[in-house]
Amino acid sequence: MRQSSVDLKSSGRSIGFVPTMGALHGGHVSLINEAKKCNDAAVLSIFVNPTQFAPGEDYNSYPRDIERDKITASDTGVDILFLPSADEMYPEGFKTFVNVEGITESLCGRFRPRHFKGVATVVLKLFNIVMPDRAYFGEKDYQQLLVVKKMVKDLNLDIEIKGMPTIREWDGLAMSSRNGYLNRKERISAVSLSTALKTSQEMVKNDERRAEKIIGEMEKVINNEDAAKIDYISICDPDTLKDIEIIDNRALAALAVRIGKTRLIDNCILEVK
Ligand code: AMP
């Protein structure tokens, strides 16, 4: 991989990079399309990163379909598909981790305390291997996008980080590799995440500024579904991810909900006109 990147760079070609964990869907494809549009070569990595899963989470059962992903990669015009193994990425004796402080402590960080350390570490490793000019991340994983941007800034990496809009199913559910875990009833319940976000946007449009009130209505939408259990609903500052009480400009509405055994996340920006 490194040699391919060196060759591309020495011939003056730019590299756009899309790191993923595979089980590719329309969200991933939108990132690949953007990487292709704005760079001379698009690199896609598929690596289910063990260090971002806690014991008891779904590392072993995480959906893996490499044959189908290879077809998607070739259909979308990926130039290089990078498929490292866990042993290559984390050989015996691996001891170095990247810890982004502050913004990793709220939202998903409260429920998955080591998650972002694993994410930042693997993303930095992948950046060092692929040496991209630009890297593409989805706003669906808003906190992750912020963590990567912060790491790039703090560690002086010469890589442009591009956040891309969330791609949704026809009924509003954010596309996710984990949606495949849902049975038919759960799939219907899962729409409540995006419905709750729409509720928050409607309320702000109708001049409600109190976070507590908005969160209360969002909770009602989710709690209407028997299969749903809220991890968190937060209205927070889009840069610091600190909770806010009154929305006076822009805010992030973010939530994590368990639908049966499947943990889903989603978010949207709330803007006061
Ligand atoms: P994952 O394979 O889930 O780790 O995701 C790889 C990349 O795709 C991350 O940058 C995600 O934020 C992004 N992504 C996942 N789902 C979506 C979506 N529905 N829309 C846009 N980007 C997404």
mmCIF file of C-alpha atoms and ligand atoms in Angstrom:
data_model
loop_
_atom_site.group_PDB
_atom_site.id
_atom_site.type_symbol
_atom_site.label_atom_id
_atom_site.label_comp_id
_atom_site.label_asym_id
_atom_site.label_seq_id
_atom_site.Cartn_x
_atom_site.Cartn_y
_atom_site.Cartn_z
ATOM 1 C CA MET A 1 0.000 0.000 0.000
ATOM 2 C CA ARG A 2 2.738 2.408 0.996
ATOM 3 C CA GLN A 3 4.652 1.747 -2.234
ATOM 4 C CA SER A 4 1.510 2.366 -4.326
ATOM 5 C CA SER A 5 1.019 5.692 -2.546
ATOM 6 C CA VAL A 6 4.667 6.661 -3.030
ATOM 7 C CA ASP A 7 4.325 5.868 -6.759
ATOM 8 C CA LEU A 8 1.133 7.940 -7.065
ATOM 9 C CA LYS A 9 2.650 10.880 -5.218
ATOM 10 C CA SER A 10 5.925 10.830 -7.117
ATOM 11 C CA SER A 11 3.961 11.083 -10.363
ATOM 12 C CA GLY A 12 2.187 14.134 -8.914
ATOM 13 C CA ARG A 13 -1.176 12.464 -8.406
ATOM 14 C CA SER A 14 -3.426 13.253 -5.427
ATOM 15 C CA ILE A 15 -4.911 10.560 -3.181
ATOM 16 C CA GLY A 16 -8.422 10.612 -1.715
ATOM 17 C CA PHE A 17 -8.912 8.099 1.103
ATOM 18 C CA VAL A 18 -12.073 6.486 2.510
ATOM 19 C CA PRO A 19 -11.488 4.327 5.618
ATOM 20 C CA THR A 20 -14.341 1.911 6.391
ATOM 21 C CA MET A 21 -15.152 -1.293 8.232
ATOM 22 C CA GLY A 22 -16.847 -2.754 5.147
ATOM 23 C CA ALA A 23 -20.342 -4.184 4.590
ATOM 24 C CA LEU A 24 -20.498 -1.301 2.156
ATOM 25 C CA HIS A 25 -23.704 0.681 1.638
ATOM 26 C CA GLY A 26 -24.841 3.923 0.022
ATOM 27 C CA GLY A 27 -23.200 6.038 2.741
ATOM 28 C CA HIS A 28 -19.785 4.552 1.951
ATOM 29 C CA VAL A 29 -20.421 4.911 -1.791
ATOM 30 C CA SER A 30 -21.137 8.635 -1.396
ATOM 31 C CA LEU A 31 -17.725 9.065 0.286
ATOM 32 C CA ILE A 32 -15.993 7.088 -2.481
ATOM 33 C CA ASN A 33 -17.728 9.170 -5.173
ATOM 34 C CA GLU A 34 -16.529 12.383 -3.541
ATOM 35 C CA ALA A 35 -12.982 10.997 -3.162
ATOM 36 C CA LYS A 36 -12.976 10.111 -6.857
ATOM 37 C CA LYS A 37 -14.373 13.474 -7.914
ATOM 38 C CA CYS A 38 -11.773 15.549 -6.051
ATOM 39 C CA ASN A 39 -8.604 13.409 -6.374
ATOM 40 C CA ASP A 40 -6.605 11.573 -9.023
ATOM 41 C CA ALA A 41 -6.863 8.253 -7.169
ATOM 42 C CA ALA A 42 -9.364 6.894 -4.630
ATOM 43 C CA VAL A 43 -8.165 4.472 -1.946
ATOM 44 C CA LEU A 44 -10.726 2.493 0.059
ATOM 45 C CA SER A 45 -9.712 0.571 3.163
ATOM 46 C CA ILE A 46 -11.807 -2.122 4.792
ATOM 47 C CA PHE A 47 -10.664 -3.077 8.253
ATOM 48 C CA VAL A 48 -12.848 -4.109 11.187
ATOM 49 C CA ASN A 49 -10.702 -2.515 13.854
ATOM 50 C CA PRO A 50 -10.569 -4.650 17.014
ATOM 51 C CA THR A 51 -9.256 -1.857 19.264
ATOM 52 C CA GLN A 52 -12.413 0.242 18.931
ATOM 53 C CA PHE A 53 -14.657 -2.555 20.227
ATOM 54 C CA ALA A 54 -14.947 -3.264 23.949
ATOM 55 C CA PRO A 55 -15.204 -6.845 25.218
ATOM 56 C CA GLY A 56 -18.833 -7.903 24.810
ATOM 57 C CA GLU A 57 -19.440 -5.582 21.842
ATOM 58 C CA ASP A 58 -20.046 -6.889 18.322
ATOM 59 C CA TYR A 59 -16.461 -7.271 16.987
ATOM 60 C CA ASN A 60 -16.901 -10.976 16.188
ATOM 61 C CA SER A 61 -20.379 -10.676 14.725
ATOM 62 C CA TYR A 62 -19.753 -7.389 12.854
ATOM 63 C CA PRO A 63 -21.028 -7.908 9.264
ATOM 64 C CA ARG A 64 -18.235 -8.995 6.906
ATOM 65 C CA ASP A 65 -18.913 -9.571 3.207
ATOM 66 C CA ILE A 66 -15.653 -9.034 1.415
ATOM 67 C CA GLU A 67 -16.735 -10.589 -1.890
ATOM 68 C CA ARG A 68 -19.723 -8.259 -2.220
ATOM 69 C CA ASP A 69 -17.590 -5.298 -1.055
ATOM 70 C CA LYS A 70 -15.005 -6.038 -3.772
ATOM 71 C CA ILE A 71 -17.765 -5.787 -6.392
ATOM 72 C CA THR A 72 -19.051 -2.503 -4.901
ATOM 73 C CA ALA A 73 -15.499 -1.122 -4.835
ATOM 74 C CA SER A 74 -14.901 -2.009 -8.452
ATOM 75 C CA ASP A 75 -18.362 -0.735 -9.541
ATOM 76 C CA THR A 76 -17.727 2.627 -7.854
ATOM 77 C CA GLY A 77 -14.288 2.935 -9.471
ATOM 78 C CA VAL A 78 -12.078 2.552 -6.396
ATOM 79 C CA ASP A 79 -8.456 2.601 -7.604
ATOM 80 C CA ILE A 80 -6.892 0.798 -4.658
ATOM 81 C CA LEU A 81 -8.671 -1.461 -2.169
ATOM 82 C CA PHE A 82 -6.604 -1.874 1.007
ATOM 83 C CA LEU A 83 -7.503 -4.883 3.173
ATOM 84 C CA PRO A 84 -5.003 -5.185 6.029
ATOM 85 C CA SER A 85 -5.337 -7.989 8.550
ATOM 86 C CA ALA A 86 -5.609 -7.472 12.308
ATOM 87 C CA ASP A 87 -2.205 -9.175 12.758
ATOM 88 C CA GLU A 88 -0.546 -6.769 10.323
ATOM 89 C CA MET A 89 -2.117 -3.731 11.955
ATOM 90 C CA TYR A 90 -1.541 -4.899 15.532
ATOM 91 C CA PRO A 91 1.423 -7.265 15.639
ATOM 92 C CA GLU A 92 2.498 -8.864 18.912
ATOM 93 C CA GLY A 93 3.775 -6.192 21.298
ATOM 94 C CA PHE A 94 1.776 -3.265 19.875
ATOM 95 C CA LYS A 95 1.693 -0.630 22.631
ATOM 96 C CA THR A 96 1.075 2.858 21.187
ATOM 97 C CA PHE A 97 -2.326 4.568 21.223
ATOM 98 C CA VAL A 98 -3.664 7.999 20.318
ATOM 99 C CA ASN A 99 -5.924 9.632 22.880
ATOM 100 C CA VAL A 100 -7.895 12.743 21.896
ATOM 101 C CA GLU A 101 -9.063 14.306 25.154
ATOM 102 C CA GLY A 102 -12.198 16.356 25.847
ATOM 103 C CA ILE A 103 -14.553 15.747 22.922
ATOM 104 C CA THR A 104 -14.238 11.973 23.402
ATOM 105 C CA GLU A 105 -15.665 12.135 26.911
ATOM 106 C CA SER A 106 -19.313 12.983 26.133
ATOM 107 C CA LEU A 107 -21.996 11.359 23.939
ATOM 108 C CA CYS A 108 -20.785 7.897 22.758
ATOM 109 C CA GLY A 109 -17.592 8.267 24.834
ATOM 110 C CA ARG A 110 -19.648 7.902 28.025
ATOM 111 C CA PHE A 111 -20.991 4.541 26.887
ATOM 112 C CA ARG A 112 -17.922 3.337 24.973
ATOM 113 C CA PRO A 113 -14.996 4.732 27.012
ATOM 114 C CA ARG A 114 -12.146 3.236 24.929
ATOM 115 C CA HIS A 115 -13.847 3.450 21.557
ATOM 116 C CA PHE A 116 -12.371 6.718 20.264
ATOM 117 C CA LYS A 117 -8.867 5.782 21.381
ATOM 118 C CA GLY A 118 -9.144 2.776 19.068
ATOM 119 C CA VAL A 119 -10.594 4.913 16.283
ATOM 120 C CA ALA A 120 -7.941 7.659 16.500
ATOM 121 C CA THR A 121 -5.151 5.069 16.646
ATOM 122 C CA VAL A 122 -6.284 3.096 13.620
ATOM 123 C CA VAL A 123 -7.057 6.224 11.593
ATOM 124 C CA LEU A 124 -3.571 7.632 12.268
ATOM 125 C CA LYS A 125 -2.004 4.283 11.306
ATOM 126 C CA LEU A 126 -4.070 4.166 8.105
ATOM 127 C CA PHE A 127 -3.146 7.792 7.305
ATOM 128 C CA ASN A 128 0.549 6.979 7.730
ATOM 129 C CA ILE A 129 0.260 3.958 5.453
ATOM 130 C CA VAL A 130 -1.960 5.484 2.739
ATOM 131 C CA MET A 131 -0.518 9.043 2.920
ATOM 132 C CA PRO A 132 -3.661 10.654 1.477
ATOM 133 C CA ASP A 133 -4.099 14.300 0.493
ATOM 134 C CA ARG A 134 -7.744 14.188 1.555
ATOM 135 C CA ALA A 135 -9.762 11.780 3.692
ATOM 136 C CA TYR A 136 -13.543 11.429 3.738
ATOM 137 C CA PHE A 137 -15.721 10.758 6.780
ATOM 138 C CA GLY A 138 -19.491 10.681 7.275
ATOM 139 C CA GLU A 139 -21.359 13.181 9.436
ATOM 140 C CA LYS A 140 -23.450 10.224 10.609
ATOM 141 C CA ASP A 141 -20.580 9.504 12.988
ATOM 142 C CA TYR A 142 -20.345 13.153 13.962
ATOM 143 C CA GLN A 143 -18.238 12.697 17.093
ATOM 144 C CA GLN A 144 -15.791 10.486 15.180
ATOM 145 C CA LEU A 145 -15.458 13.164 12.470
ATOM 146 C CA LEU A 146 -14.682 15.753 15.144
ATOM 147 C CA VAL A 147 -12.131 13.441 16.815
ATOM 148 C CA VAL A 148 -10.325 12.859 13.515
ATOM 149 C CA LYS A 149 -10.300 16.598 12.723
ATOM 150 C CA LYS A 150 -8.899 17.369 16.178
ATOM 151 C CA MET A 151 -6.193 14.697 15.885
ATOM 152 C CA VAL A 152 -5.161 16.015 12.460
ATOM 153 C CA LYS A 153 -4.935 19.566 13.816
ATOM 154 C CA ASP A 154 -3.182 18.703 17.087
ATOM 155 C CA LEU A 155 -0.661 16.325 15.493
ATOM 156 C CA ASN A 156 0.060 18.588 12.466
ATOM 157 C CA LEU A 157 -0.993 16.063 9.842
ATOM 158 C CA ASP A 158 -1.015 17.452 6.318
ATOM 159 C CA ILE A 159 -4.355 15.889 5.373
ATOM 160 C CA GLU A 160 -7.618 17.624 4.533
ATOM 161 C CA ILE A 161 -10.568 16.043 6.387
ATOM 162 C CA LYS A 162 -13.875 16.221 4.530
ATOM 163 C CA GLY A 163 -17.177 15.621 6.352
ATOM 164 C CA MET A 164 -19.959 14.309 4.126
ATOM 165 C CA PRO A 165 -23.749 14.379 4.686
ATOM 166 C CA THR A 166 -25.586 11.368 6.088
ATOM 167 C CA ILE A 167 -27.175 9.147 3.447
ATOM 168 C CA ARG A 168 -30.557 7.757 4.483
ATOM 169 C CA GLU A 169 -32.956 5.011 3.489
ATOM 170 C CA TRP A 170 -36.273 6.060 1.871
ATOM 171 C CA ASP A 171 -37.969 6.322 5.289
ATOM 172 C CA GLY A 172 -35.265 8.387 6.993
ATOM 173 C CA LEU A 173 -33.203 5.668 8.709
ATOM 174 C CA ALA A 174 -29.502 6.539 8.421
ATOM 175 C CA MET A 175 -27.678 3.891 6.388
ATOM 176 C CA SER A 176 -25.425 1.754 8.585
ATOM 177 C CA SER A 177 -23.723 -1.613 8.311
ATOM 178 C CA ARG A 178 -25.443 -2.480 11.604
ATOM 179 C CA ASN A 179 -28.935 -2.020 10.089
ATOM 180 C CA GLY A 180 -28.497 -5.562 8.772
ATOM 181 C CA TYR A 181 -28.850 -6.860 12.351
ATOM 182 C CA LEU A 182 -32.451 -5.593 12.570
ATOM 183 C CA ASN A 183 -35.393 -7.957 12.130
ATOM 184 C CA ARG A 184 -38.525 -6.684 10.384
ATOM 185 C CA LYS A 185 -40.184 -5.298 13.505
ATOM 186 C CA GLU A 186 -36.959 -3.689 14.717
ATOM 187 C CA ARG A 187 -36.353 -2.160 11.292
ATOM 188 C CA ILE A 188 -39.690 -0.332 11.642
ATOM 189 C CA SER A 189 -38.841 0.788 15.213
ATOM 190 C CA ALA A 190 -35.450 2.060 14.031
ATOM 191 C CA VAL A 191 -37.105 4.857 12.039
ATOM 192 C CA SER A 192 -37.867 6.486 15.412
ATOM 193 C CA LEU A 193 -34.284 7.849 15.570
ATOM 194 C CA SER A 194 -34.689 10.013 12.481
ATOM 195 C CA THR A 195 -38.295 10.830 13.430
ATOM 196 C CA ALA A 196 -37.048 12.145 16.793
ATOM 197 C CA LEU A 197 -34.439 14.265 14.994
ATOM 198 C CA LYS A 198 -37.094 15.659 12.651
ATOM 199 C CA THR A 199 -39.188 16.487 15.733
ATOM 200 C CA SER A 200 -36.256 18.456 17.178
ATOM 201 C CA GLN A 201 -35.842 20.400 13.920
ATOM 202 C CA GLU A 202 -39.573 21.155 13.750
ATOM 203 C CA MET A 203 -39.566 22.413 17.342
ATOM 204 C CA VAL A 204 -36.635 24.747 16.672
ATOM 205 C CA LYS A 205 -38.394 25.959 13.530
ATOM 206 C CA ASN A 206 -41.398 26.734 15.740
ATOM 207 C CA ASP A 207 -39.195 28.847 18.021
ATOM 208 C CA GLU A 208 -38.581 26.368 20.837
ATOM 209 C CA ARG A 209 -35.065 27.026 22.175
ATOM 210 C CA ARG A 210 -35.052 25.051 25.430
ATOM 211 C CA ALA A 211 -32.991 21.885 25.039
ATOM 212 C CA GLU A 212 -34.806 20.149 27.890
ATOM 213 C CA LYS A 213 -38.199 20.593 26.204
ATOM 214 C CA ILE A 214 -36.894 19.354 22.869
ATOM 215 C CA ILE A 215 -35.166 16.337 24.415
ATOM 216 C CA GLY A 216 -38.410 15.525 26.276
ATOM 217 C CA GLU A 217 -40.345 15.332 22.991
ATOM 218 C CA MET A 218 -37.597 13.298 21.337
ATOM 219 C CA GLU A 219 -37.700 10.836 24.237
ATOM 220 C CA LYS A 220 -41.455 10.424 23.733
ATOM 221 C CA VAL A 221 -40.934 9.515 20.069
ATOM 222 C CA ILE A 222 -38.324 6.886 20.926
ATOM 223 C CA ASN A 223 -40.091 5.503 23.988
ATOM 224 C CA ASN A 224 -43.164 4.882 21.828
ATOM 225 C CA GLU A 225 -41.252 1.913 20.416
ATOM 226 C CA ASP A 226 -41.221 -1.142 22.681
ATOM 227 C CA ALA A 227 -37.926 -2.427 21.263
ATOM 228 C CA ALA A 228 -36.117 0.907 21.801
ATOM 229 C CA LYS A 229 -33.890 1.776 24.740
ATOM 230 C CA ILE A 230 -32.215 5.182 24.838
ATOM 231 C CA ASP A 231 -28.466 5.362 25.618
ATOM 232 C CA TYR A 232 -28.496 9.145 25.319
ATOM 233 C CA ILE A 233 -30.190 12.071 23.630
ATOM 234 C CA SER A 234 -28.111 15.227 23.682
ATOM 235 C CA ILE A 235 -28.417 18.761 22.440
ATOM 236 C CA CYS A 236 -24.924 20.138 22.508
ATOM 237 C CA ASP A 237 -22.440 22.582 21.071
ATOM 238 C CA PRO A 238 -21.411 21.278 17.611
ATOM 239 C CA ASP A 239 -17.725 22.069 18.270
ATOM 240 C CA THR A 240 -17.193 21.134 21.936
ATOM 241 C CA LEU A 241 -20.041 18.579 22.273
ATOM 242 C CA LYS A 242 -20.856 20.113 25.673
ATOM 243 C CA ASP A 243 -24.557 20.060 26.554
ATOM 244 C CA ILE A 244 -26.386 23.329 26.079
ATOM 245 C CA GLU A 245 -29.559 24.551 27.761
ATOM 246 C CA ILE A 246 -30.758 27.206 25.327
ATOM 247 C CA ILE A 247 -30.103 27.057 21.602
ATOM 248 C CA ASP A 248 -29.133 30.525 20.490
ATOM 249 C CA ASN A 249 -27.435 29.819 17.194
ATOM 250 C CA ARG A 250 -26.410 26.329 16.108
ATOM 251 C CA ALA A 251 -26.621 23.090 18.047
ATOM 252 C CA LEU A 252 -26.106 19.398 17.428
ATOM 253 C CA ALA A 253 -28.916 17.005 18.287
ATOM 254 C CA ALA A 254 -27.365 13.564 18.725
ATOM 255 C CA LEU A 255 -28.730 10.278 19.957
ATOM 256 C CA ALA A 256 -27.808 6.651 20.507
ATOM 257 C CA VAL A 257 -30.568 4.109 20.873
ATOM 258 C CA ARG A 258 -30.580 0.360 21.261
ATOM 259 C CA ILE A 259 -33.175 -1.325 19.076
ATOM 260 C CA GLY A 260 -33.244 -4.819 20.527
ATOM 261 C CA LYS A 261 -29.543 -5.756 20.607
ATOM 262 C CA THR A 262 -28.533 -3.273 17.902
ATOM 263 C CA ARG A 263 -27.045 0.064 18.928
ATOM 264 C CA LEU A 264 -27.788 2.819 16.393
ATOM 265 C CA ILE A 265 -26.671 6.456 16.338
ATOM 266 C CA ASP A 266 -27.843 9.477 14.380
ATOM 267 C CA ASN A 267 -27.659 13.263 14.584
ATOM 268 C CA CYS A 268 -28.653 16.497 12.911
ATOM 269 C CA ILE A 269 -27.781 20.167 13.140
ATOM 270 C CA LEU A 270 -30.340 22.508 14.693
ATOM 271 C CA GLU A 271 -30.162 26.041 13.382
ATOM 272 C CA VAL A 272 -31.949 29.100 14.711
ATOM 273 C CA LYS A 273 -32.973 31.340 11.825
HETATM 274 P P1 AMP B 1 -18.003 2.441 9.013
HETATM 275 O O1 AMP B 1 -17.717 1.421 7.949
HETATM 276 O O2 AMP B 1 -19.358 2.315 9.631
HETATM 277 O O3 AMP B 1 -16.885 2.565 10.011
HETATM 278 O O4 AMP B 1 -18.049 3.843 8.252
HETATM 279 C C1 AMP B 1 -17.014 4.261 7.400
HETATM 280 C C2 AMP B 1 -17.261 5.703 7.024
HETATM 281 O O5 AMP B 1 -18.521 5.817 6.374
HETATM 282 C C3 AMP B 1 -17.294 6.643 8.240
HETATM 283 O O6 AMP B 1 -16.666 7.854 7.919
HETATM 284 C C4 AMP B 1 -18.793 6.818 8.439
HETATM 285 O O7 AMP B 1 -19.106 8.034 9.099
HETATM 286 C C5 AMP B 1 -19.293 6.818 7.022
HETATM 287 N N1 AMP B 1 -20.722 6.501 6.989
HETATM 288 C C6 AMP B 1 -21.341 5.471 7.609
HETATM 289 N N2 AMP B 1 -22.678 5.528 7.399
HETATM 290 C C7 AMP B 1 -22.895 6.626 6.634
HETATM 291 C C8 AMP B 1 -24.070 7.242 6.085
HETATM 292 N N3 AMP B 1 -25.283 6.738 6.281
HETATM 293 N N4 AMP B 1 -23.915 8.368 5.338
HETATM 294 C C9 AMP B 1 -22.689 8.893 5.144
HETATM 295 N N5 AMP B 1 -21.547 8.367 5.636
HETATM 296 C C10 AMP B 1 -21.651 7.255 6.370
#
